[in-house]
mmCIF file of C-alpha atoms and ligand atoms in Angstrom:
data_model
loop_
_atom_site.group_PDB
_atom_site.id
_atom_site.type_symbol
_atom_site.label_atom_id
_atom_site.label_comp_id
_atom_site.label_asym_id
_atom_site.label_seq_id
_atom_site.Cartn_x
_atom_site.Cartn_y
_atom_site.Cartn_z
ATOM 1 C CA UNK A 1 79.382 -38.403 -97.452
ATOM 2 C CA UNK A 2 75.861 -36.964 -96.517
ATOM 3 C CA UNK A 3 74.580 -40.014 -99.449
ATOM 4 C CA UNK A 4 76.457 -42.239 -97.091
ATOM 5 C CA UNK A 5 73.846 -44.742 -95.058
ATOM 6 C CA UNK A 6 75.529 -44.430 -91.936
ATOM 7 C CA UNK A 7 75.331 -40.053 -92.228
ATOM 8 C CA UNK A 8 71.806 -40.927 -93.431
ATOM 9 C CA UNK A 9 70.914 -42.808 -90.119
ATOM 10 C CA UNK A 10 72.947 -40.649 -87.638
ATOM 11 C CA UNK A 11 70.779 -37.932 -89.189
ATOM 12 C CA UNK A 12 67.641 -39.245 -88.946
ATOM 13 C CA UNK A 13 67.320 -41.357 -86.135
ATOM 14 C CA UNK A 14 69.359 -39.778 -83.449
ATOM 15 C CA UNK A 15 67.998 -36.594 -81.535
ATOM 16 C CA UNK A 16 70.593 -34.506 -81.936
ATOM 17 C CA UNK A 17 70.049 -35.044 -85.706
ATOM 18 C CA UNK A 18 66.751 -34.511 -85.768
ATOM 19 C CA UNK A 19 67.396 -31.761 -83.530
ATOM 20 C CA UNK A 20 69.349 -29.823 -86.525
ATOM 21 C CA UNK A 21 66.962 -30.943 -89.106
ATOM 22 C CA UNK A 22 63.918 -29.173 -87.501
ATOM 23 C CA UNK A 23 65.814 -26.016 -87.801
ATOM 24 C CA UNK A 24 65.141 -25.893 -91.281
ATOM 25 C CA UNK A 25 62.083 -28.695 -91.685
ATOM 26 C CA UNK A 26 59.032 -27.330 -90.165
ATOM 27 C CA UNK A 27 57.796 -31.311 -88.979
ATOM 28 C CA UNK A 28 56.348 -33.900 -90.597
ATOM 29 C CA UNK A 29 53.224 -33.335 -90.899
ATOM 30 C CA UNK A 30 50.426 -30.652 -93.366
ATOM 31 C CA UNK A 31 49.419 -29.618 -89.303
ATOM 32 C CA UNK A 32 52.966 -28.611 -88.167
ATOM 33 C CA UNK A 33 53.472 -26.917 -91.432
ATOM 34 C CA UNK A 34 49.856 -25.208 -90.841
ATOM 35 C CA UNK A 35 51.144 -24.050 -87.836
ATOM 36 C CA UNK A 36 54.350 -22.662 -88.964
ATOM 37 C CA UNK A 37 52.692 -20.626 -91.359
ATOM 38 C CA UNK A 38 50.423 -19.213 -88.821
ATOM 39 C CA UNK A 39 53.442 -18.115 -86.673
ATOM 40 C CA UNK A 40 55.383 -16.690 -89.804
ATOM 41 C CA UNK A 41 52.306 -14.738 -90.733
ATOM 42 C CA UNK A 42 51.996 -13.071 -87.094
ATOM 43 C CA UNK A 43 55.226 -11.889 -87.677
ATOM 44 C CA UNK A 44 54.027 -10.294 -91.771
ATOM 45 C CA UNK A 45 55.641 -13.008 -93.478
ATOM 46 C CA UNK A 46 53.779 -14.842 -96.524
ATOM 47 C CA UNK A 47 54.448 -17.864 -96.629
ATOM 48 C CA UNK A 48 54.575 -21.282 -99.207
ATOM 49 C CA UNK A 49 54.254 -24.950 -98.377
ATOM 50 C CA UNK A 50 56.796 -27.571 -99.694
ATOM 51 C CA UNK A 51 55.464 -30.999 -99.216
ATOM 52 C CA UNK A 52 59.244 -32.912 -98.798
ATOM 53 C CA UNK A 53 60.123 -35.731 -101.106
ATOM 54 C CA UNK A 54 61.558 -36.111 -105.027
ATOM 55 C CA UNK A 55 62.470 -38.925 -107.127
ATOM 56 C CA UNK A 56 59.404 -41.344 -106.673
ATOM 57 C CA UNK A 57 59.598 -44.881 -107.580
ATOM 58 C CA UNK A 58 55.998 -45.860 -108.396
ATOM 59 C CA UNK A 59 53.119 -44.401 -109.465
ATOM 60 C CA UNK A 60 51.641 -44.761 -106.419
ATOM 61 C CA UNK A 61 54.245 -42.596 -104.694
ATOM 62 C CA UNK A 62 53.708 -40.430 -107.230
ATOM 63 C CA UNK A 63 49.697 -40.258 -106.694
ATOM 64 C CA UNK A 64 50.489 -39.670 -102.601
ATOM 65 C CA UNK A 65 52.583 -36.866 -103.690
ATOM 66 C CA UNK A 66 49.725 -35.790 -105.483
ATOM 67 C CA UNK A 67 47.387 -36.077 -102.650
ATOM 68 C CA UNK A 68 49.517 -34.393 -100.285
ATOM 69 C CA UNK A 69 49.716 -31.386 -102.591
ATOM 70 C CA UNK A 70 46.421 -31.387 -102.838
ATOM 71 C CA UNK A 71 45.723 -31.398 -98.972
ATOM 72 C CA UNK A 72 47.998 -28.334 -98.729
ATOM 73 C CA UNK A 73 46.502 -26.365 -101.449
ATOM 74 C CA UNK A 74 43.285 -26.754 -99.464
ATOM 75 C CA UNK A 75 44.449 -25.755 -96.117
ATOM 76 C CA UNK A 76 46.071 -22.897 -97.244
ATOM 77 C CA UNK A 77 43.173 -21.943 -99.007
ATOM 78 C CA UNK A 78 40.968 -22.450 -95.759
ATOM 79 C CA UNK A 79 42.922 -20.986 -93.600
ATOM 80 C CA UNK A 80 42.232 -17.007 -93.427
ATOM 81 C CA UNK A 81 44.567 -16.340 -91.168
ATOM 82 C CA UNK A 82 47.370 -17.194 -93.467
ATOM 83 C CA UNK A 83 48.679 -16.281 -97.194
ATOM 84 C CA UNK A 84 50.124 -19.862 -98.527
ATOM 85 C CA UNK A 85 51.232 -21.341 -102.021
ATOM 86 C CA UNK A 86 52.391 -24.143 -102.115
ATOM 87 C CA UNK A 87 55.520 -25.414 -104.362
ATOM 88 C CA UNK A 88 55.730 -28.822 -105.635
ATOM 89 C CA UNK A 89 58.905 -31.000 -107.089
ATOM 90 C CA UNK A 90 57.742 -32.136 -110.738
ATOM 91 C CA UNK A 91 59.675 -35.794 -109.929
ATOM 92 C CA UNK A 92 57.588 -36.324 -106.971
ATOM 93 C CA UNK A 93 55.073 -36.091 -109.535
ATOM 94 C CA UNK A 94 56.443 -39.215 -112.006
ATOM 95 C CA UNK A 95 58.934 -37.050 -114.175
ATOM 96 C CA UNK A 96 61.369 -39.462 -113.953
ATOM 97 C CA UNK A 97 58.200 -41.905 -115.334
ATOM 98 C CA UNK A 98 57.819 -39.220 -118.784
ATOM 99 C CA UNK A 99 56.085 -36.188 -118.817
ATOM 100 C CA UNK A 100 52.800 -36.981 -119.794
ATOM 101 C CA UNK A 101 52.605 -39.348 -116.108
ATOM 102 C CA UNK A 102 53.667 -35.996 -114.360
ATOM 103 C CA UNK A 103 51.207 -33.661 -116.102
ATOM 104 C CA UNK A 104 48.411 -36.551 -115.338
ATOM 105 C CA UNK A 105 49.323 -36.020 -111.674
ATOM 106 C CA UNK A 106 49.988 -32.373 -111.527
ATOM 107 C CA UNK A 107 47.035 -31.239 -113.708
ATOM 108 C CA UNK A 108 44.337 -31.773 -110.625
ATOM 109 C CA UNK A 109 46.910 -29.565 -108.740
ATOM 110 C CA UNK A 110 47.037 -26.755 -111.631
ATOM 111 C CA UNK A 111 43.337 -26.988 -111.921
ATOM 112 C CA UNK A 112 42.807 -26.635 -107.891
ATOM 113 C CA UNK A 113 44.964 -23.677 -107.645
ATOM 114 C CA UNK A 114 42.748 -21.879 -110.224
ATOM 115 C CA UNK A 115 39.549 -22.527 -108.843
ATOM 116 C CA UNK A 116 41.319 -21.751 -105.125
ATOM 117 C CA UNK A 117 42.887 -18.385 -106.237
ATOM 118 C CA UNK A 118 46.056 -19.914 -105.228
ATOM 119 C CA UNK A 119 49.435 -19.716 -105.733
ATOM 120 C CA UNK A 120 51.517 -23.247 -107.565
ATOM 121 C CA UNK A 121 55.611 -22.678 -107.946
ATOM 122 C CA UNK A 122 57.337 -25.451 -109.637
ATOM 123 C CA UNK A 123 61.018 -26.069 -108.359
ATOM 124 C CA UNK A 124 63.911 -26.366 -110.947
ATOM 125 C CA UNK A 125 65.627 -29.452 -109.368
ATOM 126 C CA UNK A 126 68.967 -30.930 -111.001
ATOM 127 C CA UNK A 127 69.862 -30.012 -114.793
ATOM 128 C CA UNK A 128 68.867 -32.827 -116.463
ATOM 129 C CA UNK A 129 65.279 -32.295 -115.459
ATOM 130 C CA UNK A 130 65.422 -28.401 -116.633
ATOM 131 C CA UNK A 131 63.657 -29.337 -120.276
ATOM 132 C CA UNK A 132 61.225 -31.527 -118.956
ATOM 133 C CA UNK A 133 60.417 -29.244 -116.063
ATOM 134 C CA UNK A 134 59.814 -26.154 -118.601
ATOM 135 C CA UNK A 135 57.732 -28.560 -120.858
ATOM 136 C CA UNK A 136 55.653 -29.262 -118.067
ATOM 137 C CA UNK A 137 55.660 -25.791 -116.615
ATOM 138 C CA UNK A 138 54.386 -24.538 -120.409
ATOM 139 C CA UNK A 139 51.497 -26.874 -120.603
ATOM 140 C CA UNK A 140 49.883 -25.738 -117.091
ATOM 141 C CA UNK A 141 50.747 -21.975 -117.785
ATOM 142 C CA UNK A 142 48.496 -22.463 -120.502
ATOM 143 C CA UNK A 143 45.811 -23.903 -118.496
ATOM 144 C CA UNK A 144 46.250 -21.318 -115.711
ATOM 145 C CA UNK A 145 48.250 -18.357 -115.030
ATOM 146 C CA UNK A 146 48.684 -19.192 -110.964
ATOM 147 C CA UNK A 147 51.683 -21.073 -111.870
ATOM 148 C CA UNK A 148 55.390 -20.077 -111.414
ATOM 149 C CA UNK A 149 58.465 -21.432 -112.317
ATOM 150 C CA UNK A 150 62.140 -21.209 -110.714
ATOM 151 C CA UNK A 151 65.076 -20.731 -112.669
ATOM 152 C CA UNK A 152 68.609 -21.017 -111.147
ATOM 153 C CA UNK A 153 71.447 -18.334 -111.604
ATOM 154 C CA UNK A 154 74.296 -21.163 -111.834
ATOM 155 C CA UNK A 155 72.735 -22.533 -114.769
ATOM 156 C CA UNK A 156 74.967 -21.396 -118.020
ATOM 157 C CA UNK A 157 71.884 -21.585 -119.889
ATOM 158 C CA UNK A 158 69.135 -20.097 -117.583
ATOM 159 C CA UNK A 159 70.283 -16.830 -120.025
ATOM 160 C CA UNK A 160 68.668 -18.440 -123.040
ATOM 161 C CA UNK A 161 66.106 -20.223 -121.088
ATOM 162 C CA UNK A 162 64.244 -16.836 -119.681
ATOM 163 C CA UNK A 163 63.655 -15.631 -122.815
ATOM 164 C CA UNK A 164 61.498 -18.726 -124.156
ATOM 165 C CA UNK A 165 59.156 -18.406 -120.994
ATOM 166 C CA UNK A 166 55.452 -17.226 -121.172
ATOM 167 C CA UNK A 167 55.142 -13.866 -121.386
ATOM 168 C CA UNK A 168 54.774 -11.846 -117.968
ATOM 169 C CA UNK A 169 54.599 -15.608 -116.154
ATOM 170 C CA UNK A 170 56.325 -15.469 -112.463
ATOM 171 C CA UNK A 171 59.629 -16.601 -111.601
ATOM 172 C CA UNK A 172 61.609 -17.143 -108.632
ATOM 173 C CA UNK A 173 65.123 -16.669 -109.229
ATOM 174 C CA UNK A 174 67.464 -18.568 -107.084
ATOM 175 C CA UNK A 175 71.209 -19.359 -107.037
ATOM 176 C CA UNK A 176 70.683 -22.889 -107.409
ATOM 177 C CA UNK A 177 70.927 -25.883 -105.251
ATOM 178 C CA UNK A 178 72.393 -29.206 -106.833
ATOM 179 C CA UNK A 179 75.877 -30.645 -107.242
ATOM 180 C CA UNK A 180 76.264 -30.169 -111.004
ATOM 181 C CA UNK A 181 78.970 -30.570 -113.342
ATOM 182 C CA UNK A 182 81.808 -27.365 -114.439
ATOM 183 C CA UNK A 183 80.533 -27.289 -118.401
ATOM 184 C CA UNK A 184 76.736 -27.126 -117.566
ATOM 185 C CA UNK A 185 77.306 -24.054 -113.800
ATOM 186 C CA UNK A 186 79.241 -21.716 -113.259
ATOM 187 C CA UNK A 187 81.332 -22.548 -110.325
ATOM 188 C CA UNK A 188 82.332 -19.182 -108.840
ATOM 189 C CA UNK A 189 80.171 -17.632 -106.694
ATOM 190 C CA UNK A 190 81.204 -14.064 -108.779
ATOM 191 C CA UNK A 191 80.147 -15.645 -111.405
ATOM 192 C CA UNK A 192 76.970 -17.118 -110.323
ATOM 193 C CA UNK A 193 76.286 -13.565 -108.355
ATOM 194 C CA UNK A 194 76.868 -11.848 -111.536
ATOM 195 C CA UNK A 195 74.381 -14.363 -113.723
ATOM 196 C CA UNK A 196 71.457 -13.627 -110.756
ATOM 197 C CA UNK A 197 71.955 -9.582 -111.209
ATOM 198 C CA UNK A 198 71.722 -10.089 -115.213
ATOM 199 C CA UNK A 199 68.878 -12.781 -114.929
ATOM 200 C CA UNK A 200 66.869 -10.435 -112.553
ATOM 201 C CA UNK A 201 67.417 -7.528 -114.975
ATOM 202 C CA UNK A 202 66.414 -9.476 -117.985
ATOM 203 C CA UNK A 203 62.979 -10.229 -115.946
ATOM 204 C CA UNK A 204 61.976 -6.982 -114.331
ATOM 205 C CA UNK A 205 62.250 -5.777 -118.183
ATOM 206 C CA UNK A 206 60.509 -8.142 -119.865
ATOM 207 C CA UNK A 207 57.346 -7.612 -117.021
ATOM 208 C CA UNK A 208 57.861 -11.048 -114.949
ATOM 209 C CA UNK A 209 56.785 -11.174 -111.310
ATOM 210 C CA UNK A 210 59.665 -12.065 -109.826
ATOM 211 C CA UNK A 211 60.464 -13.755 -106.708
ATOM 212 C CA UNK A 212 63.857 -13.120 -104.957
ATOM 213 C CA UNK A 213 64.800 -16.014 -103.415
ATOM 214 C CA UNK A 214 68.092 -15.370 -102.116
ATOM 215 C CA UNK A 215 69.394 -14.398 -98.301
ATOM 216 C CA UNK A 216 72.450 -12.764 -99.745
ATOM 217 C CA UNK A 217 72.794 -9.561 -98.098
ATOM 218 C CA UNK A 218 74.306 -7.917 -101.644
ATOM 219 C CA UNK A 219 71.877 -8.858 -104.361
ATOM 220 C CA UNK A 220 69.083 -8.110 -101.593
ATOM 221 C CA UNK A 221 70.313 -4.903 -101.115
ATOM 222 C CA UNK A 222 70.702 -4.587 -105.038
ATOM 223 C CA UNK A 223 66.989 -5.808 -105.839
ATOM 224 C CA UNK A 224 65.984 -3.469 -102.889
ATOM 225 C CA UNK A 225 67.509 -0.281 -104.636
ATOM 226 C CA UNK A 226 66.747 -0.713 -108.078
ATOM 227 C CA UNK A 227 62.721 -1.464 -107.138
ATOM 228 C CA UNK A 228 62.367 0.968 -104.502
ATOM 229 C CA UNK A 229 62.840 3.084 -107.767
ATOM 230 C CA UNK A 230 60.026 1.982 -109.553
ATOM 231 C CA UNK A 231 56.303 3.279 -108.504
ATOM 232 C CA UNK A 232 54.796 0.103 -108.347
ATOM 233 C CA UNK A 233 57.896 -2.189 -108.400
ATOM 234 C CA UNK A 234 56.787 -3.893 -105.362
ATOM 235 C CA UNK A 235 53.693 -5.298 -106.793
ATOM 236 C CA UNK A 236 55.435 -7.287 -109.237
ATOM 237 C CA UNK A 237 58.701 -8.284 -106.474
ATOM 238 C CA UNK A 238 59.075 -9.985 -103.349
ATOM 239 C CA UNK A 239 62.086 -11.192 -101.520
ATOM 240 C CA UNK A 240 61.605 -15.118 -100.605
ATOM 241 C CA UNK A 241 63.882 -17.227 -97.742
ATOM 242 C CA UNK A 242 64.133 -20.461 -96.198
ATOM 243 C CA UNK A 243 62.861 -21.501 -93.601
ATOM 244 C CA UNK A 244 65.287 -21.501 -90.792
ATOM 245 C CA UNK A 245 67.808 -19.295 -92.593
ATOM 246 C CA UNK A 246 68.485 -15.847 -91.964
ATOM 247 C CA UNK A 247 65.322 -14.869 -89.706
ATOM 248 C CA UNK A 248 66.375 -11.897 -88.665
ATOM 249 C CA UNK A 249 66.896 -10.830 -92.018
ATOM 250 C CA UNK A 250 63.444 -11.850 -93.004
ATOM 251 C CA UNK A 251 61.916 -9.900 -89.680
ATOM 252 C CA UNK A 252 63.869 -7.049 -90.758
ATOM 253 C CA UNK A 253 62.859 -6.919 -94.144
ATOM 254 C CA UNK A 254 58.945 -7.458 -93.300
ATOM 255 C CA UNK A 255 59.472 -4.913 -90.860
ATOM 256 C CA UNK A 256 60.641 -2.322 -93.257
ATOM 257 C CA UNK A 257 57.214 -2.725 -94.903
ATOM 258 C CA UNK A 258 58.693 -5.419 -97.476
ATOM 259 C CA UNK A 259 56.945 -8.231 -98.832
ATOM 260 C CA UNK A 260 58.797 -11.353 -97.847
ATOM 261 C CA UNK A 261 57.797 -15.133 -98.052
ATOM 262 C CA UNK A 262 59.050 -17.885 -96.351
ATOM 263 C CA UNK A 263 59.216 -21.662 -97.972
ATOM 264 C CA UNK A 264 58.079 -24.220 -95.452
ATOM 265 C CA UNK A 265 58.707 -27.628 -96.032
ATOM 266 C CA UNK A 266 57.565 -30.160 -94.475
ATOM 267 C CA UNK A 267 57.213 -34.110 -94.394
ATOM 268 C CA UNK A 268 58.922 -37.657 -93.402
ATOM 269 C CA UNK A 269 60.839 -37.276 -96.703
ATOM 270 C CA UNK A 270 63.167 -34.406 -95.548
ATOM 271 C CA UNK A 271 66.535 -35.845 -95.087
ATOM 272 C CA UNK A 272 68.040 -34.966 -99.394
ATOM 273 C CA UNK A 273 66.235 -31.225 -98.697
ATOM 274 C CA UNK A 274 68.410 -31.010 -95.336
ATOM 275 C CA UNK A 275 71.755 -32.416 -96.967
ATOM 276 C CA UNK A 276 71.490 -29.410 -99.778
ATOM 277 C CA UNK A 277 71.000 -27.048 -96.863
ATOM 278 C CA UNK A 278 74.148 -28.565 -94.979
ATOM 279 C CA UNK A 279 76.060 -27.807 -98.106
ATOM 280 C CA UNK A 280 75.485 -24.626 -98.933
ATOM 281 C CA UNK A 281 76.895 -23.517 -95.174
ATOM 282 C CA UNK A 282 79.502 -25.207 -93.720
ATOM 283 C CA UNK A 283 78.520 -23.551 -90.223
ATOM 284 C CA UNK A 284 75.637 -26.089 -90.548
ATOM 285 C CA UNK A 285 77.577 -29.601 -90.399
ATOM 286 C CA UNK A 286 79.155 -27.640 -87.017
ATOM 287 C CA UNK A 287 76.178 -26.733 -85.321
ATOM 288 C CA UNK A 288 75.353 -30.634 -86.476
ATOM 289 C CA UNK A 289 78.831 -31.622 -84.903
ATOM 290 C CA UNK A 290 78.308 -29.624 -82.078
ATOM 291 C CA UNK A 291 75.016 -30.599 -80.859
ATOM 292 C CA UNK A 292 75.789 -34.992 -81.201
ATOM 293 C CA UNK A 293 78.859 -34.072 -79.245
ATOM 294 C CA UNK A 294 77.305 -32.258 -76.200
ATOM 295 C CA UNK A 295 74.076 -34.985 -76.534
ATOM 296 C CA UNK A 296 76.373 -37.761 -76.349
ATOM 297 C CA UNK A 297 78.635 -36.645 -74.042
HETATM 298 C C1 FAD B 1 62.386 -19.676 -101.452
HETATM 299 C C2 FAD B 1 63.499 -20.489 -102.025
HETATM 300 C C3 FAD B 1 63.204 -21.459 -102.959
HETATM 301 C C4 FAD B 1 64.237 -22.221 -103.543
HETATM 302 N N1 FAD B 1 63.960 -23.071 -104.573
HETATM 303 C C5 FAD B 1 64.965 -23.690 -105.216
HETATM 304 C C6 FAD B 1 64.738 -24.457 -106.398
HETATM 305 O O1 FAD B 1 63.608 -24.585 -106.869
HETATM 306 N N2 FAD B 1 65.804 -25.055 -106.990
HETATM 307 C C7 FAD B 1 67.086 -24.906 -106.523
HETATM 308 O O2 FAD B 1 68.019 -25.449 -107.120
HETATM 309 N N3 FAD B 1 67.320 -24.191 -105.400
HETATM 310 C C8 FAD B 1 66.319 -23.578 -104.751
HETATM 311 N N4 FAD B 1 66.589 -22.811 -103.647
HETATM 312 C C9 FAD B 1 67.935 -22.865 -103.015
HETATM 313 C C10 FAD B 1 68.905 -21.894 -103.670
HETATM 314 O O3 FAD B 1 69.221 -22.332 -104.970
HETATM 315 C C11 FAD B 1 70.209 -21.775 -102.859
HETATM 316 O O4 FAD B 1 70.821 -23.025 -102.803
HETATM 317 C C12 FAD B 1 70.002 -21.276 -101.429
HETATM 318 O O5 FAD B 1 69.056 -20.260 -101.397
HETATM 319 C C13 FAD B 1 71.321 -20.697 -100.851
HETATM 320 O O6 FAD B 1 71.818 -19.694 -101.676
HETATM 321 P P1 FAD B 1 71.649 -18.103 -101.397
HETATM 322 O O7 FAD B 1 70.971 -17.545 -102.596
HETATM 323 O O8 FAD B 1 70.990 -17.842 -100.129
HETATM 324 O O9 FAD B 1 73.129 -17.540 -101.451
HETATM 325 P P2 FAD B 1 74.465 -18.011 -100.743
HETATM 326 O O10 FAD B 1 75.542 -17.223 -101.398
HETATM 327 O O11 FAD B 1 74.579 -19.494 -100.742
HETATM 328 O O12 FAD B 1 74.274 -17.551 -99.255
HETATM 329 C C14 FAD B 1 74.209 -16.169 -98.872
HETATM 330 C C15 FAD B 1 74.100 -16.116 -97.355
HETATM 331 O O13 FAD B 1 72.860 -16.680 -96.938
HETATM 332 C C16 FAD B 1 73.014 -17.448 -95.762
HETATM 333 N N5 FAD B 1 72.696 -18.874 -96.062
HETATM 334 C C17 FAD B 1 72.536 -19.415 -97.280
HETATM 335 N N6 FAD B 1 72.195 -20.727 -97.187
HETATM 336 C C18 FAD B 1 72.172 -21.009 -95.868
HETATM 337 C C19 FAD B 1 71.883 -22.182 -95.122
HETATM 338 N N7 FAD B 1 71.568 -23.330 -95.704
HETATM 339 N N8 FAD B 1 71.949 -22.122 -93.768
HETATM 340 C C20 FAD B 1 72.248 -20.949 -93.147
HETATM 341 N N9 FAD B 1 72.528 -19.792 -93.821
HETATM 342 C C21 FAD B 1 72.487 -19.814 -95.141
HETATM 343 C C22 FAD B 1 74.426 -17.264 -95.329
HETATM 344 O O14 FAD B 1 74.446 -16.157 -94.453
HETATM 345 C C23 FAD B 1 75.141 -16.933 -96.621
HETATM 346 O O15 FAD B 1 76.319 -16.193 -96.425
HETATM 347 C C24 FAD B 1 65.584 -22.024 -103.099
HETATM 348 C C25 FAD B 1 65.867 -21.043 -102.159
HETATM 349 C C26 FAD B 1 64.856 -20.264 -101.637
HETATM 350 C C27 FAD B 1 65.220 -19.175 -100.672
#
């Protein structure tokens, strides 16, 4: 439905729509997204720009992608008052062209991070982009170690996959976000709960940095337990949330003296990102619902 044109419009040009998306979308512009950092940091959250938009046509698209990586690799890096990475999409950088077109567009980006001390996480989108995305992630962890990859929970084969990765490289382990078919995810949450417990296990002992990026309350509290038992557990961990989602739990984790980052993304592109958010909670298309009702009526 949400691929539908009409959902697509209602979405983005109606208030009410736009209303909802800017609960989780920080604006559409580097600025605004400058801006949110600035507030999250005030409040001792780290922070980590996503530039919004996947699946690029041309390689032009793909060289504005580039640009606008670029751009927020910078301000991060000028800004003192803030601690930002940034996380790009490897398809907004020509995968879907071949490899070698993203890794002539991403290189600058691995190479700017490096001489900027700065942070680069590549997302895992959908699975038939999970080879090329670890081919790509490979090549610039050889060129420089301030790259991360993420590796999703529902994947059946994210168990094989973490044991090919560079040694000690960092990961953020989520649940995973995509529609995907029963023979390539699990598709009980149990199940996919159980896979993120094991997959976090498997890094912690095999000396990843790893970056929780979950809001659910029970691995949280798991991760929390299990590295509060380690000395220096908490230089190698941090908890990592949405933005929009759960800030209270990310207040009350900072609070507690916990190192928590929050994923800002931003851009004119932000209307797939805000359908994958819809359907993960169903309270979301409500509040959606809700909010065209009372506008319109
Ligand atoms: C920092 C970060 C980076 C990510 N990067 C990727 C990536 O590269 N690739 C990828 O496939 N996925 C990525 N994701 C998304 C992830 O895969 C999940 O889809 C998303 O985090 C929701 O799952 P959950 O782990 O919070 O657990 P869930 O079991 O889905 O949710 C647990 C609880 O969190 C709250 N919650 C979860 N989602 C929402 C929401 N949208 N709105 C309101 N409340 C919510 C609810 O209280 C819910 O009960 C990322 C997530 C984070 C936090």
């Amino acid at each position: 439905m949400a691929s539908h044109p009409w959902a697509r419009r209602t979405v983005t040009g109606t208030r009410p729509g736009r209303r909802v998306a800017f609960r989780f979308v920080a604006g559409e512009t580097l600025a605004e997204a400058m801006a949110a950092a600035r507030e999250l940091h005030s409040r001792g959250l780290r922070t980590m720009l996503d530039h919004l938009g996947e699946h690029v046509e041309t390689p032009k698209q793909a060289l504005a992608a580039r640009e606008a990586y670029l751009s927020a690799l910078a301000a991060g890096a000028d800004a003192e008052d803030v601690d930002a990475a940034i996380s790009v999409k490897l398809t907004q950088l020509g995968l879907d062209v071949s490899v070698d077109a993203c890794w002539a567009n991403f290189e600058p980006i691995v190479q700017s991070a490096g001489e900027k001390d700065r942070l680069v996480m590549i997302d895992m989108e959908s699975h038939g982009y999970v080879d090329r995305t670890l081919e790509v992630f490979a090549r610039a962890y050889e060129r420089s170690q301030h790259v991360g990859i993420a590796i999703q929970s529902y994947l059946r084969r994210s168990e094989a996959d973490v044991f090919s990765l560079p040694e000690g490289c960092r990961v953020r382990l989520v649940k995973g976000a995509y529609l995907e078919p029963d023979d390539v995810v699990f598709t009980r949450k149990r199940d996919v709960d159980a896979s993120y417990a094991r997959l976090f296990a498997t890094l912690l002992a095999r000396e990843h940095a790893v970056d929780v990026a979950t809001h659910d309350p029970t691995l949280i509290e798991g991760v929390r337990t299990r590295v509060d038992a380690f000395e220096y557990g908490w230089s190698r961990v941090e908890f990592q949330m949405l933005y929009g989602v759960r800030r209270d739990l990310q207040s009350r984790l900072a609070a507690d003296g916990y190192p928590v980052r929050v994923y800002i993304p931003y851009g004119t592109e932000w209307y797939p990102y805000l359908t994958r958010r819809m359907a993960e909670r169903p309270a979301n298309v409500w509040f959606f619902i809700s909010n065209l009702v009372r506008t319109s009526g």
